[in-house]
Coordinates of C-alpha atoms in Angstrom, one line a residue:
X5 CA 46.6 46.5 94.4
X6 CA 50.5 46.0 94.0
X7 CA 50.7 45.6 98.1
X8 CA 48.5 42.2 97.7
X9 CA 50.5 41.1 94.9
X10 CA 53.7 40.5 96.5
X11 CA 52.7 39.3 100.3
X12 CA 53.6 35.9 99.2
X13 CA 57.3 37.1 98.8
X14 CA 58.1 38.2 102.4
X15 CA 58.6 34.7 103.9
X16 CA 60.7 33.0 100.9
X17 CA 64.3 32.0 102.0
X18 CA 66.5 29.6 99.8
X19 CA 70.2 30.4 99.5
X20 CA 72.6 30.3 102.0
X21 CA 75.2 32.6 102.2
X22 CA 78.9 32.2 102.2
X23 CA 81.7 34.4 103.5
X24 CA 83.4 37.3 101.6
X25 CA 86.2 39.6 101.9
X26 CA 90.0 40.6 102.2
X27 CA 92.2 38.7 102.9
X28 CA 94.3 39.6 106.1
X29 CA 98.1 40.7 105.6
X30 CA 97.3 42.2 102.2
X31 CA 97.1 46.4 101.8
X32 CA 94.3 48.3 102.4
X33 CA 91.8 49.0 99.7
X34 CA 90.2 52.3 98.9
X35 CA 87.3 51.9 96.2
X36 CA 85.7 55.3 94.8
X37 CA 82.4 55.6 93.2
X38 CA 83.7 57.7 90.4
X39 CA 83.6 61.4 89.6
X40 CA 85.9 62.2 92.5
X41 CA 85.9 66.1 93.5
X42 CA 89.1 67.7 93.4
X43 CA 88.1 69.3 97.0
X44 CA 87.3 66.3 98.2
X45 CA 90.4 66.2 100.9
X46 CA 89.3 62.8 103.1
X47 CA 89.2 60.8 100.0
X48 CA 92.2 62.6 98.4
X49 CA 94.1 62.5 101.9
X50 CA 92.7 58.7 102.9
X51 CA 94.8 57.6 99.8
X52 CA 98.0 59.5 100.2
X53 CA 98.3 58.7 104.0
X54 CA 97.5 54.7 103.4
X55 CA 100.4 54.8 100.8
X56 CA 103.0 56.3 103.4
X57 CA 101.7 59.6 104.0
X58 CA 102.6 62.9 102.8
X59 CA 105.8 63.8 101.6
X60 CA 106.7 59.9 101.8
X61 CA 104.1 58.2 99.9
X62 CA 105.0 57.0 96.3
X63 CA 102.1 56.2 94.2
X64 CA 101.5 54.3 90.8
X65 CA 99.0 55.4 88.3
X66 CA 97.1 53.1 86.1
X67 CA 95.0 54.9 83.4
X68 CA 94.8 51.9 81.1
X69 CA 90.8 51.9 81.2
X70 CA 90.7 55.1 79.5
X71 CA 91.0 55.9 75.9
X72 CA 93.3 58.8 76.3
X73 CA 95.6 56.7 79.3
X74 CA 98.5 59.3 79.0
X75 CA 96.6 62.2 79.4
X76 CA 94.4 60.8 82.3
X77 CA 97.8 59.7 83.8
X78 CA 99.0 63.1 83.9
X79 CA 95.7 64.2 85.4
X80 CA 96.0 62.1 88.6
X81 CA 100.0 62.7 88.9
X82 CA 99.1 66.0 89.2
X83 CA 96.3 65.7 91.8
X84 CA 98.5 63.1 93.8
X85 CA 101.3 65.4 93.8
X86 CA 99.2 68.7 95.1
X87 CA 97.9 66.2 98.0
X88 CA 101.2 65.5 98.9
X89 CA 102.6 62.6 97.6
X90 CA 106.4 62.3 97.3
X91 CA 106.8 60.3 93.8
X92 CA 103.8 59.9 91.8
X93 CA 104.6 57.4 88.4
X94 CA 102.3 56.9 85.7
X95 CA 102.4 53.0 85.1
X96 CA 102.5 53.4 80.9
X97 CA 100.3 50.4 80.3
X98 CA 97.4 51.1 77.5
X99 CA 95.5 49.7 75.0
X100 CA 97.7 51.3 72.4
X101 CA 101.1 49.7 73.6
X102 CA 100.1 46.3 75.4
X103 CA 104.1 45.3 75.5
X104 CA 104.5 47.9 77.9
X105 CA 102.6 45.3 80.4
X106 CA 105.2 43.0 80.2
X107 CA 108.7 45.7 79.9
X108 CA 111.0 44.8 82.9
X109 CA 111.6 48.4 83.8
X110 CA 107.9 49.3 84.2
X111 CA 107.7 46.3 86.4
X112 CA 110.8 46.9 88.6
X113 CA 109.2 50.7 88.7
X114 CA 105.9 49.4 90.1
X115 CA 108.0 47.3 92.7
X116 CA 109.0 50.5 94.4
X117 CA 105.6 51.9 94.9
X118 CA 103.5 51.9 98.2
X119 CA 100.6 52.9 96.5
X120 CA 98.5 51.6 93.1
X121 CA 95.7 53.9 91.9
X122 CA 93.4 52.5 89.1
X123 CA 91.9 55.1 86.9
X124 CA 88.2 55.1 85.0
X125 CA 87.3 54.6 81.6
X126 CA 86.3 51.1 80.0
X127 CA 86.8 48.2 82.6
X128 CA 86.5 45.7 79.8
X129 CA 90.0 48.0 78.4
X130 CA 91.7 47.9 81.8
X131 CA 91.4 43.6 81.8
X132 CA 92.4 43.5 78.1
X133 CA 95.6 45.8 79.0
X134 CA 96.8 43.8 82.4
X135 CA 95.9 40.5 81.1
X136 CA 97.1 38.0 78.2
X137 CA 94.1 35.5 77.1
X138 CA 94.1 32.5 75.2
X139 CA 91.0 30.4 74.3
X140 CA 89.4 32.1 77.3
X141 CA 92.1 31.5 79.7
X142 CA 93.6 34.6 81.3
X143 CA 97.0 35.2 82.6
X144 CA 98.2 38.1 84.8
X145 CA 101.0 40.1 82.9
X146 CA 104.1 41.1 85.0
X147 CA 103.0 44.9 85.8
X148 CA 99.8 43.3 87.1
X149 CA 101.9 40.6 88.9
X150 CA 104.0 43.3 90.2
X151 CA 101.1 45.8 91.6
X152 CA 99.8 42.3 93.3
X153 CA 103.1 41.6 95.0
X154 CA 103.5 45.1 96.5
X155 CA 100.0 45.2 97.6
X156 CA 100.3 41.8 99.3
X157 CA 103.3 43.4 101.3
X158 CA 101.0 45.9 102.5
X159 CA 100.9 48.6 99.8
X160 CA 97.4 50.4 99.3
X161 CA 95.4 49.8 96.0
X162 CA 92.9 51.9 94.8
X163 CA 90.4 52.9 92.1
X164 CA 87.5 55.1 90.8
X165 CA 84.8 54.5 88.6
X166 CA 85.8 51.6 86.2
X167 CA 88.8 50.9 88.1
X168 CA 86.4 49.9 90.9
X169 CA 84.1 47.6 88.9
X170 CA 87.5 45.7 87.5
X171 CA 88.6 45.1 91.1
X172 CA 87.0 41.9 92.2
X173 CA 87.5 38.5 91.3
X174 CA 84.0 37.6 90.2
X175 CA 82.2 38.8 87.1
X176 CA 82.9 42.2 86.1
X177 CA 79.9 44.1 84.9
X178 CA 80.4 46.1 81.5
X179 CA 77.4 48.0 80.6
X180 CA 73.7 48.4 81.0
X181 CA 71.0 50.0 82.6
X182 CA 68.3 48.9 85.4
X183 CA 65.1 48.6 83.1
X184 CA 66.8 46.5 80.3
X185 CA 68.2 44.4 83.4
X186 CA 65.2 43.8 84.8
X187 CA 63.4 43.0 81.4
X188 CA 66.2 41.1 79.4
X189 CA 68.5 39.6 82.1
X190 CA 72.4 39.9 81.9
X191 CA 74.2 38.8 78.7
X192 CA 77.8 38.4 77.9
X193 CA 77.5 40.6 74.7
X194 CA 75.1 42.9 73.2
X195 CA 74.8 45.5 70.3
X196 CA 72.2 47.5 72.7
X197 CA 74.7 49.8 75.2
X198 CA 71.4 49.8 77.5
X199 CA 71.3 45.9 78.0
X200 CA 73.0 44.8 81.0
X201 CA 76.3 42.8 80.2
X202 CA 79.1 41.3 81.9
X203 CA 82.4 39.8 81.7
X204 CA 82.1 36.2 83.0
X205 CA 85.9 35.7 83.7
X206 CA 86.2 38.4 86.3
X207 CA 88.3 41.2 87.2
X208 CA 91.5 41.9 88.6
X209 CA 91.0 40.0 92.4
X210 CA 91.8 42.6 94.7
X211 CA 88.5 41.3 96.3
X212 CA 86.5 38.4 96.5
X213 CA 82.8 37.5 96.8
X214 CA 80.9 40.5 95.3
X215 CA 80.2 42.3 92.0
X216 CA 81.1 46.0 92.2
X217 CA 79.5 48.9 90.6
X218 CA 80.0 52.6 90.1
X219 CA 77.9 56.0 89.6
X220 CA 75.4 54.2 91.7
X221 CA 72.6 56.1 93.0
X222 CA 73.5 58.9 90.6
X223 CA 72.0 56.5 87.6
X224 CA 69.8 54.5 89.2
X225 CA 72.0 51.5 89.2
X226 CA 70.0 49.4 91.7
X227 CA 68.3 46.9 89.4
X228 CA 71.3 46.5 87.2
X229 CA 73.4 45.5 90.2
X230 CA 70.7 42.8 91.4
X231 CA 69.9 41.3 88.5
X232 CA 73.5 40.6 88.0
X233 CA 74.1 39.2 91.0
X234 CA 70.9 36.8 91.0
X235 CA 71.7 36.0 87.4
X236 CA 75.4 34.8 87.7
X237 CA 75.6 33.7 91.4
X238 CA 75.9 30.5 90.3
X239 CA 78.4 30.6 87.5
X240 CA 82.4 29.5 88.3
X241 CA 82.7 33.3 89.2
X242 CA 79.6 34.6 90.3
X243 CA 78.8 36.1 93.8
X244 CA 75.7 36.6 95.9
X245 CA 76.3 40.0 97.2
X246 CA 77.2 43.3 95.3
X247 CA 78.3 46.5 96.3
X248 CA 77.2 50.0 94.4
X249 CA 79.2 53.2 95.1
X250 CA 77.9 56.8 94.8
X251 CA 79.9 59.2 93.1
X252 CA 82.6 61.4 95.1
X253 CA 82.3 58.6 98.0
X254 CA 84.6 56.0 98.6
X255 CA 84.9 52.5 100.9
X256 CA 88.3 52.3 102.8
X257 CA 88.9 49.0 103.4
X258 CA 91.5 47.1 106.0
X259 CA 91.3 43.4 107.2
X260 CA 87.8 43.3 105.7
X261 CA 86.2 45.9 107.3
X262 CA 84.8 49.0 105.2
X263 CA 84.4 52.4 106.1
X264 CA 82.3 54.8 103.9
X265 CA 84.2 58.5 103.4
X266 CA 83.4 61.1 100.9
X267 CA 79.6 62.8 100.3
X268 CA 77.5 59.9 99.3
X269 CA 76.9 56.6 100.0
X270 CA 76.9 52.8 99.2
X271 CA 74.2 50.3 98.5
X272 CA 74.8 46.9 99.2
X273 CA 72.5 43.8 98.2
X274 CA 72.8 40.1 99.1
X275 CA 70.7 37.7 97.1
X276 CA 71.4 34.5 99.5
X277 CA 68.1 34.8 100.8
X278 CA 66.4 35.7 97.8
X279 CA 63.6 33.7 95.6
X280 CA 63.4 33.9 91.8
X281 CA 60.2 32.7 89.8
X282 CA 58.9 33.5 86.1
X283 CA 55.7 35.5 85.9
X284 CA 54.2 34.9 82.7
X285 CA 57.7 34.6 81.3
X286 CA 59.0 37.3 83.3
X287 CA 62.0 37.4 85.8
X288 CA 60.3 37.9 89.1
X289 CA 62.5 38.1 92.6
X290 CA 61.5 38.6 96.0
X291 CA 63.3 39.3 99.0
X292 CA 66.8 40.8 98.0
X293 CA 68.4 42.5 101.5
X294 CA 70.1 45.6 101.2
X295 CA 71.7 48.0 103.2
X296 CA 72.8 51.6 102.4
X297 CA 75.6 53.3 104.3
X298 CA 76.8 56.8 104.1
X299 CA 79.7 58.4 105.9
X300 CA 81.0 57.3 108.9
X301 CA 79.2 53.7 108.7
X302 CA 81.1 50.5 108.3
X303 CA 80.8 47.3 106.8
X304 CA 82.2 43.9 107.5
X305 CA 82.7 42.2 104.5
X306 CA 82.8 38.5 106.1
X307 CA 79.9 38.5 108.1
X308 CA 78.0 41.5 106.0
X309 CA 77.2 43.2 109.0
X310 CA 76.8 47.2 109.3
X311 CA 78.3 49.6 112.3
X312 CA 76.5 52.8 112.0
X313 CA 78.4 56.0 112.6
X314 CA 78.0 57.0 116.4
X315 CA 76.5 60.5 115.2
X316 CA 73.5 59.0 113.7
X317 CA 70.4 58.1 115.8
X318 CA 67.3 55.3 115.0
X319 CA 64.5 56.2 113.3
X320 CA 62.4 53.4 114.9
X321 CA 60.2 55.4 117.2
X322 CA 60.3 58.6 115.2
X323 CA 58.3 58.1 112.4
X324 CA 56.5 61.3 111.6
X325 CA 55.0 60.4 108.2
X326 CA 51.5 58.5 107.7
X327 CA 52.2 57.2 104.1
X328 CA 55.3 56.8 102.0
X329 CA 56.7 58.4 98.9
X330 CA 55.9 56.5 95.7
X331 CA 57.7 56.9 92.1
X332 CA 57.0 56.8 88.7
X333 CA 60.5 56.6 87.6
X334 CA 62.4 54.8 90.5
X335 CA 65.7 54.3 88.4
X336 CA 65.8 58.3 87.5
X337 CA 69.0 58.8 89.7
X338 CA 69.3 62.6 90.6
X339 CA 67.3 63.8 88.0
X340 CA 66.2 67.5 88.4
X341 CA 67.2 67.1 92.3
X342 CA 70.0 66.6 94.5
X343 CA 68.5 63.5 96.0
X344 CA 68.8 60.2 93.8
X345 CA 64.8 59.2 93.1
X346 CA 65.3 55.6 94.7
X347 CA 66.8 57.1 97.7
X348 CA 64.0 59.6 98.2
X349 CA 61.7 56.8 98.0
X350 CA 63.5 54.5 100.4
X351 CA 64.0 57.5 103.0
X352 CA 60.2 58.5 103.0
X353 CA 59.6 54.9 104.0
X354 CA 62.0 54.6 106.7
X355 CA 60.5 58.0 108.3
X356 CA 56.5 56.8 107.9
X357 CA 54.3 54.6 109.5
X358 CA 54.3 51.8 107.1
X359 CA 55.7 48.6 106.2
X360 CA 56.6 49.0 102.7
X361 CA 56.2 51.2 99.5
X362 CA 57.0 51.0 95.9
X363 CA 58.2 52.7 92.6
X364 CA 57.9 51.7 89.0
X365 CA 59.9 51.6 86.1
X366 CA 59.6 54.6 83.6
X367 CA 59.7 52.4 80.6
X368 CA 57.2 49.7 80.2
X369 CA 57.2 48.5 77.0
X370 CA 57.3 45.5 76.5
X371 CA 57.2 45.4 80.5
X372 CA 57.1 47.6 83.4
X373 CA 58.4 46.5 86.8
X374 CA 57.4 47.4 90.3
X375 CA 60.2 47.8 92.6
X376 CA 58.7 47.2 96.6
X377 CA 61.2 48.1 99.2
X378 CA 59.7 46.7 102.7
X379 CA 60.6 46.6 106.5
X380 CA 61.3 43.2 108.3
X381 CA 61.9 42.9 111.9
X382 CA 65.6 43.1 111.2
X383 CA 65.3 46.7 109.2
X384 CA 67.1 49.4 110.9
X385 CA 67.3 53.3 110.0
X386 CA 69.3 56.1 111.2
X387 CA 69.5 59.6 110.4
X388 CA 72.0 62.2 111.6
X389 CA 73.9 65.5 110.5
X390 CA 77.5 64.9 109.8
X391 CA 79.6 66.8 112.2
X392 CA 82.1 67.6 109.7
X393 CA 79.7 69.0 107.2
X394 CA 76.5 69.6 108.6
X395 CA 74.6 67.5 106.0
X396 CA 71.9 65.0 107.0
X397 CA 72.4 61.8 106.0
X398 CA 69.8 58.6 106.4
X399 CA 71.2 55.1 106.4
X400 CA 69.6 51.5 107.1
X401 CA 70.4 48.0 106.7
X402 CA 68.6 44.8 106.1
X403 CA 65.8 46.2 104.0
X404 CA 64.0 43.8 101.8
X405 CA 63.6 44.7 98.2
X406 CA 61.1 42.6 95.4
X407 CA 61.4 43.3 92.1
X408 CA 58.1 42.3 90.3
X409 CA 57.0 42.6 86.8
X410 CA 53.6 44.4 86.1
X411 CA 51.8 45.0 83.0
X412 CA 53.5 43.0 80.1
X413 CA 53.1 43.0 76.3
X414 CA 52.9 39.1 75.4

């Protein structure tokens, strides 16, 4: 029955895409989706390499997003030292001492760095520490200006978890769960931590044109990112595209082209051609276009085009299943298994001789939501075994997704 309800979405397109990306002439970016393992040599080594290399790299560490900033800073100083950085400097800006962000000595030390890393915690705490704000207008602190100066001169900027959620110039996600996001929409503040909240003034402005989320597949955050992009895309700091990074996974970006490294994947959503209506007062979205990139794949931030790793093979013509999997808890995340629920359902679709499948939200009062991924003519799926780890990955691009209310109370 559900499949018949959503045929009307297939051909609806309205918005025109614009260009996004990292400007040329600036340093590389490395965005980590959180929970970076200490033995993930690929990501740690990449950050040290982009900061000058082992025995040369001088890396500044910002842990202002963390409630225990000094303790977190000591951890990252140790980790970067273990991976061969010549100098690791904890930049001592923190919520407990906002004046440090104006300290000329700290600014001078930052200017000596050829890499800066932003640790995790709460993105709002990071913004509060690195900006001054008066009557809704923010100004960079001298420390943030210094970080941007070295980055514009070619230094690497990297971050993990909240450190990437605050990296963009566009609106910044501050909390929430996918079901709440679909049912209640985005709001600037809420007393309920499960409601989708955001900062309309945006983040640190190292990347433009996207909203960034972390801990992504593991926590089933597809619904919250899609809804935040949709609800804010016409605001002053809105964006029509979003990136969701899995844990222990990074996007390594240079001159606007980003490669996936690490152990997971990156979900990319484009709402430029999506259509939004209300169904009996509930938000209804058709035609979100999504990619999922895994290790070795690349994304051009301007064209939004995907290049798959050469060791992956196309799934078209190789489908071996007659039906795709469904789910009664599509945003469950990793749950009890290794594969996040959303990925499990989509992977089965890409390997089946059907055009669509669906999953529902586990919560259903006051409304249940159906999530319907479907193959369009441009959809491509690939599969391959990593030559480095032996792990099998499935990637795709141009997979369309509908988010539709089902049974609801009035």
